[in-house]
Amino acid sequence: MNTLESKTEELFVGSYHHSLDPKRRLIIPSTWRSLLGDSLRLFVFPHPDKQCLFLYTLQEMNRRLAQLRSADAVDENDHQAIRALTASADALAVDAQGRVRIKDELLAHAAVQNKVVLVGTLTRIELWSEEKFDLALPTDSPLAENTFFGSY
């Protein structure tokens, strides 16, 4: 199973290669669907600097919204940041077959034509086009090296 359990939550790990179906729907892996809770909803945001999408569960979205709600709504910079973030986002309902339909504009942001890679990054899922994902993989990572392999 491609999930890890912590004391308070299960985490998304692993990667899956999928193709969009003829109606441009994407299957969420069954091992990850159980992490969505009863809502079976995901929230999708384009990454501001990279050609990928971030997908959050309702629980994680509520945690992040609490941070946004604490921002000063009167402060113009905070308000503009919230507007930019929410204007490009979308809420996705997972259907009975475990599929979601992501807006064409969001798929275009990630340069998705047909083949996608879903990557579990602990508290979220990243969606990449297969081509962009291969280019984005680091050749080495000091964080991973120190965290997981530093004691060997």
PDB file of C-alpha atoms in Angstrom:
ATOM      1  CA  MET A   1       0.000   0.000   0.000  1.00  0.00           C
ATOM      2  CA  ASN A   2       1.367   3.431  -0.892  1.00  0.00           C
ATOM      3  CA  THR A   3       0.399   5.242   2.266  1.00  0.00           C
ATOM      4  CA  LEU A   4       2.170   5.844   5.550  1.00  0.00           C
ATOM      5  CA  GLU A   5       0.299   6.222   8.811  1.00  0.00           C
ATOM      6  CA  SER A   6       1.302   8.807  11.367  1.00  0.00           C
ATOM      7  CA  LYS A   7      -0.400   9.320  14.704  1.00  0.00           C
ATOM      8  CA  THR A   8      -2.869  11.811  13.237  1.00  0.00           C
ATOM      9  CA  GLU A   9      -3.051  11.147   9.522  1.00  0.00           C
ATOM     10  CA  GLU A  10      -2.141   8.931   6.641  1.00  0.00           C
ATOM     11  CA  LEU A  11       0.282  10.311   4.104  1.00  0.00           C
ATOM     12  CA  PHE A  12       0.453  10.139   0.309  1.00  0.00           C
ATOM     13  CA  VAL A  13       3.572   8.348  -0.930  1.00  0.00           C
ATOM     14  CA  GLY A  14       4.556   6.656  -4.171  1.00  0.00           C
ATOM     15  CA  SER A  15       3.879   7.552  -7.774  1.00  0.00           C
ATOM     16  CA  TYR A  16       1.432   6.396 -10.412  1.00  0.00           C
ATOM     17  CA  HIS A  17       1.509   6.770 -14.178  1.00  0.00           C
ATOM     18  CA  HIS A  18      -1.916   7.187 -15.770  1.00  0.00           C
ATOM     19  CA  SER A  19      -3.512   8.399 -18.979  1.00  0.00           C
ATOM     20  CA  LEU A  20      -6.547  10.628 -19.214  1.00  0.00           C
ATOM     21  CA  ASP A  21      -9.605   8.811 -20.527  1.00  0.00           C
ATOM     22  CA  PRO A  22     -11.427  10.042 -23.697  1.00  0.00           C
ATOM     23  CA  LYS A  23     -13.457  12.491 -21.565  1.00  0.00           C
ATOM     24  CA  ARG A  24     -10.174  13.769 -20.055  1.00  0.00           C
ATOM     25  CA  ARG A  25     -10.891  12.256 -16.640  1.00  0.00           C
ATOM     26  CA  LEU A  26      -8.162  10.974 -14.371  1.00  0.00           C
ATOM     27  CA  ILE A  27      -8.326   7.976 -12.053  1.00  0.00           C
ATOM     28  CA  ILE A  28      -7.196   8.597  -8.480  1.00  0.00           C
ATOM     29  CA  PRO A  29      -5.406   5.428  -7.304  1.00  0.00           C
ATOM     30  CA  SER A  30      -7.575   3.304  -5.018  1.00  0.00           C
ATOM     31  CA  THR A  31      -4.920   3.278  -2.294  1.00  0.00           C
ATOM     32  CA  TRP A  32      -5.146   7.064  -2.156  1.00  0.00           C
ATOM     33  CA  ARG A  33      -8.938   7.322  -2.371  1.00  0.00           C
ATOM     34  CA  SER A  34      -9.210   5.930   1.153  1.00  0.00           C
ATOM     35  CA  LEU A  35      -7.249   8.979   2.359  1.00  0.00           C
ATOM     36  CA  LEU A  36      -9.893  11.384   1.054  1.00  0.00           C
ATOM     37  CA  GLY A  37     -12.288  10.648   3.889  1.00  0.00           C
ATOM     38  CA  ASP A  38     -16.044  10.727   3.499  1.00  0.00           C
ATOM     39  CA  SER A  39     -16.062  13.867   1.355  1.00  0.00           C
ATOM     40  CA  LEU A  40     -14.364  12.280  -1.686  1.00  0.00           C
ATOM     41  CA  ARG A  41     -13.265  15.763  -2.695  1.00  0.00           C
ATOM     42  CA  LEU A  42      -9.951  17.168  -3.781  1.00  0.00           C
ATOM     43  CA  PHE A  43      -8.883  20.764  -4.224  1.00  0.00           C
ATOM     44  CA  VAL A  44      -6.514  21.537  -7.069  1.00  0.00           C
ATOM     45  CA  PHE A  45      -4.144  24.498  -7.447  1.00  0.00           C
ATOM     46  CA  PRO A  46      -1.595  25.332 -10.128  1.00  0.00           C
ATOM     47  CA  HIS A  47       1.947  25.655  -8.790  1.00  0.00           C
ATOM     48  CA  PRO A  48       2.969  29.310  -9.209  1.00  0.00           C
ATOM     49  CA  ASP A  49       6.463  28.542 -10.552  1.00  0.00           C
ATOM     50  CA  LYS A  50       6.371  25.001 -11.925  1.00  0.00           C
ATOM     51  CA  GLN A  51       4.248  23.282 -14.553  1.00  0.00           C
ATOM     52  CA  CYS A  52       2.427  21.012 -12.132  1.00  0.00           C
ATOM     53  CA  LEU A  53      -0.733  20.923 -10.034  1.00  0.00           C
ATOM     54  CA  PHE A  54      -1.137  20.397  -6.290  1.00  0.00           C
ATOM     55  CA  LEU A  55      -4.125  18.368  -5.087  1.00  0.00           C
ATOM     56  CA  TYR A  56      -5.206  18.597  -1.443  1.00  0.00           C
ATOM     57  CA  THR A  57      -7.731  16.608   0.593  1.00  0.00           C
ATOM     58  CA  LEU A  58     -10.556  18.442   2.345  1.00  0.00           C
ATOM     59  CA  GLN A  59      -8.796  17.945   5.694  1.00  0.00           C
ATOM     60  CA  GLU A  60      -5.512  19.402   4.425  1.00  0.00           C
ATOM     61  CA  MET A  61      -7.365  22.184   2.624  1.00  0.00           C
ATOM     62  CA  ASN A  62      -9.154  23.162   5.845  1.00  0.00           C
ATOM     63  CA  ARG A  63      -5.799  23.253   7.649  1.00  0.00           C
ATOM     64  CA  ARG A  64      -4.353  25.545   4.996  1.00  0.00           C
ATOM     65  CA  LEU A  65      -7.495  27.705   4.892  1.00  0.00           C
ATOM     66  CA  ALA A  66      -7.132  28.318   8.617  1.00  0.00           C
ATOM     67  CA  GLN A  67      -3.782  29.940   7.840  1.00  0.00           C
ATOM     68  CA  LEU A  68      -5.354  32.037   5.071  1.00  0.00           C
ATOM     69  CA  ARG A  69      -8.216  33.098   7.316  1.00  0.00           C
ATOM     70  CA  SER A  70      -5.722  34.436   9.821  1.00  0.00           C
ATOM     71  CA  ALA A  71      -4.293  36.735   7.131  1.00  0.00           C
ATOM     72  CA  ASP A  72      -5.298  40.358   7.315  1.00  0.00           C
ATOM     73  CA  ALA A  73      -8.232  40.701   4.889  1.00  0.00           C
ATOM     74  CA  VAL A  74      -7.797  44.469   4.940  1.00  0.00           C
ATOM     75  CA  ASP A  75      -4.135  44.269   3.942  1.00  0.00           C
ATOM     76  CA  GLU A  76      -4.111  44.647   0.156  1.00  0.00           C
ATOM     77  CA  ASN A  77      -1.111  42.350  -0.384  1.00  0.00           C
ATOM     78  CA  ASP A  78      -2.722  39.551   1.645  1.00  0.00           C
ATOM     79  CA  HIS A  79      -6.023  40.070  -0.151  1.00  0.00           C
ATOM     80  CA  GLN A  80      -4.365  39.962  -3.585  1.00  0.00           C
ATOM     81  CA  ALA A  81      -2.493  36.777  -2.680  1.00  0.00           C
ATOM     82  CA  ILE A  82      -5.707  35.082  -1.522  1.00  0.00           C
ATOM     83  CA  ARG A  83      -7.540  36.230  -4.663  1.00  0.00           C
ATOM     84  CA  ALA A  84      -4.792  34.929  -6.956  1.00  0.00           C
ATOM     85  CA  LEU A  85      -4.704  31.600  -5.155  1.00  0.00           C
ATOM     86  CA  THR A  86      -8.434  30.969  -5.102  1.00  0.00           C
ATOM     87  CA  ALA A  87      -9.193  32.321  -8.590  1.00  0.00           C
ATOM     88  CA  SER A  88      -7.086  29.627 -10.227  1.00  0.00           C
ATOM     89  CA  ALA A  89      -8.170  26.764  -7.928  1.00  0.00           C
ATOM     90  CA  ASP A  90     -10.945  24.231  -8.354  1.00  0.00           C
ATOM     91  CA  ALA A  91     -12.848  21.760  -6.186  1.00  0.00           C
ATOM     92  CA  LEU A  92     -13.043  18.253  -7.620  1.00  0.00           C
ATOM     93  CA  ALA A  93     -15.582  15.561  -6.804  1.00  0.00           C
ATOM     94  CA  VAL A  94     -14.332  11.997  -7.099  1.00  0.00           C
ATOM     95  CA  ASP A  95     -16.944   9.892  -8.922  1.00  0.00           C
ATOM     96  CA  ALA A  96     -17.956   6.313  -8.061  1.00  0.00           C
ATOM     97  CA  GLN A  97     -15.187   4.937 -10.310  1.00  0.00           C
ATOM     98  CA  GLY A  98     -12.536   7.069  -8.584  1.00  0.00           C
ATOM     99  CA  ARG A  99     -12.190   9.602 -11.408  1.00  0.00           C
ATOM    100  CA  VAL A 100     -11.927  13.384 -11.406  1.00  0.00           C
ATOM    101  CA  ARG A 101     -12.294  15.862 -14.249  1.00  0.00           C
ATOM    102  CA  ILE A 102      -9.730  18.637 -14.008  1.00  0.00           C
ATOM    103  CA  LYS A 103     -10.447  21.823 -15.956  1.00  0.00           C
ATOM    104  CA  ASP A 104      -8.664  22.187 -19.275  1.00  0.00           C
ATOM    105  CA  GLU A 105      -7.020  25.426 -18.094  1.00  0.00           C
ATOM    106  CA  LEU A 106      -5.417  23.624 -15.166  1.00  0.00           C
ATOM    107  CA  LEU A 107      -4.307  20.706 -17.338  1.00  0.00           C
ATOM    108  CA  ALA A 108      -2.776  23.232 -19.747  1.00  0.00           C
ATOM    109  CA  HIS A 109      -0.864  24.846 -16.861  1.00  0.00           C
ATOM    110  CA  ALA A 110       0.722  21.442 -16.191  1.00  0.00           C
ATOM    111  CA  ALA A 111       1.317  20.860 -19.935  1.00  0.00           C
ATOM    112  CA  VAL A 112      -0.805  17.697 -19.762  1.00  0.00           C
ATOM    113  CA  GLN A 113      -1.834  16.223 -23.087  1.00  0.00           C
ATOM    114  CA  ASN A 114      -2.660  12.648 -22.098  1.00  0.00           C
ATOM    115  CA  LYS A 115      -0.096  10.923 -19.863  1.00  0.00           C
ATOM    116  CA  VAL A 116       0.271  12.070 -16.265  1.00  0.00           C
ATOM    117  CA  VAL A 117       2.294  11.170 -13.213  1.00  0.00           C
ATOM    118  CA  LEU A 118       0.664  11.430  -9.791  1.00  0.00           C
ATOM    119  CA  VAL A 119       3.234  11.776  -7.015  1.00  0.00           C
ATOM    120  CA  GLY A 120       2.456  11.464  -3.327  1.00  0.00           C
ATOM    121  CA  THR A 121       4.329  14.153  -1.434  1.00  0.00           C
ATOM    122  CA  LEU A 122       3.121  13.336   2.087  1.00  0.00           C
ATOM    123  CA  THR A 123       0.226  15.785   2.617  1.00  0.00           C
ATOM    124  CA  ARG A 124      -0.675  16.362  -1.023  1.00  0.00           C
ATOM    125  CA  ILE A 125      -0.640  14.840  -4.478  1.00  0.00           C
ATOM    126  CA  GLU A 126       1.333  16.464  -7.271  1.00  0.00           C
ATOM    127  CA  LEU A 127       0.127  16.053 -10.844  1.00  0.00           C
ATOM    128  CA  TRP A 128       2.722  16.333 -13.609  1.00  0.00           C
ATOM    129  CA  SER A 129       2.754  15.650 -17.310  1.00  0.00           C
ATOM    130  CA  GLU A 130       4.983  12.642 -17.880  1.00  0.00           C
ATOM    131  CA  GLU A 131       7.473  14.759 -19.839  1.00  0.00           C
ATOM    132  CA  LYS A 132       7.718  17.559 -17.271  1.00  0.00           C
ATOM    133  CA  PHE A 133       8.017  15.118 -14.364  1.00  0.00           C
ATOM    134  CA  ASP A 134      11.047  13.416 -15.887  1.00  0.00           C
ATOM    135  CA  LEU A 135      12.724  16.812 -16.262  1.00  0.00           C
ATOM    136  CA  ALA A 136      11.848  17.891 -12.709  1.00  0.00           C
ATOM    137  CA  LEU A 137      13.421  14.942 -10.905  1.00  0.00           C
ATOM    138  CA  PRO A 138      16.543  15.974  -8.991  1.00  0.00           C
ATOM    139  CA  THR A 139      19.720  14.023  -9.495  1.00  0.00           C
ATOM    140  CA  ASP A 140      20.489  14.289  -5.776  1.00  0.00           C
ATOM    141  CA  SER A 141      18.807  15.698  -2.695  1.00  0.00           C
ATOM    142  CA  PRO A 142      20.677  16.730   0.464  1.00  0.00           C
ATOM    143  CA  LEU A 143      17.395  16.687   2.436  1.00  0.00           C
ATOM    144  CA  ALA A 144      16.587  13.106   1.440  1.00  0.00           C
ATOM    145  CA  GLU A 145      20.196  12.053   1.865  1.00  0.00           C
ATOM    146  CA  ASN A 146      20.435  13.453   5.394  1.00  0.00           C
ATOM    147  CA  THR A 147      16.942  12.436   6.508  1.00  0.00           C
ATOM    148  CA  PHE A 148      16.812   8.875   5.240  1.00  0.00           C
ATOM    149  CA  PHE A 149      20.334   7.769   4.467  1.00  0.00           C
ATOM    150  CA  GLY A 150      22.529   9.871   6.778  1.00  0.00           C
ATOM    151  CA  SER A 151      22.947   7.154   9.403  1.00  0.00           C
ATOM    152  CA  TYR A 152      24.377   4.577   6.968  1.00  0.00           C
TER     153      TYR A 152
END
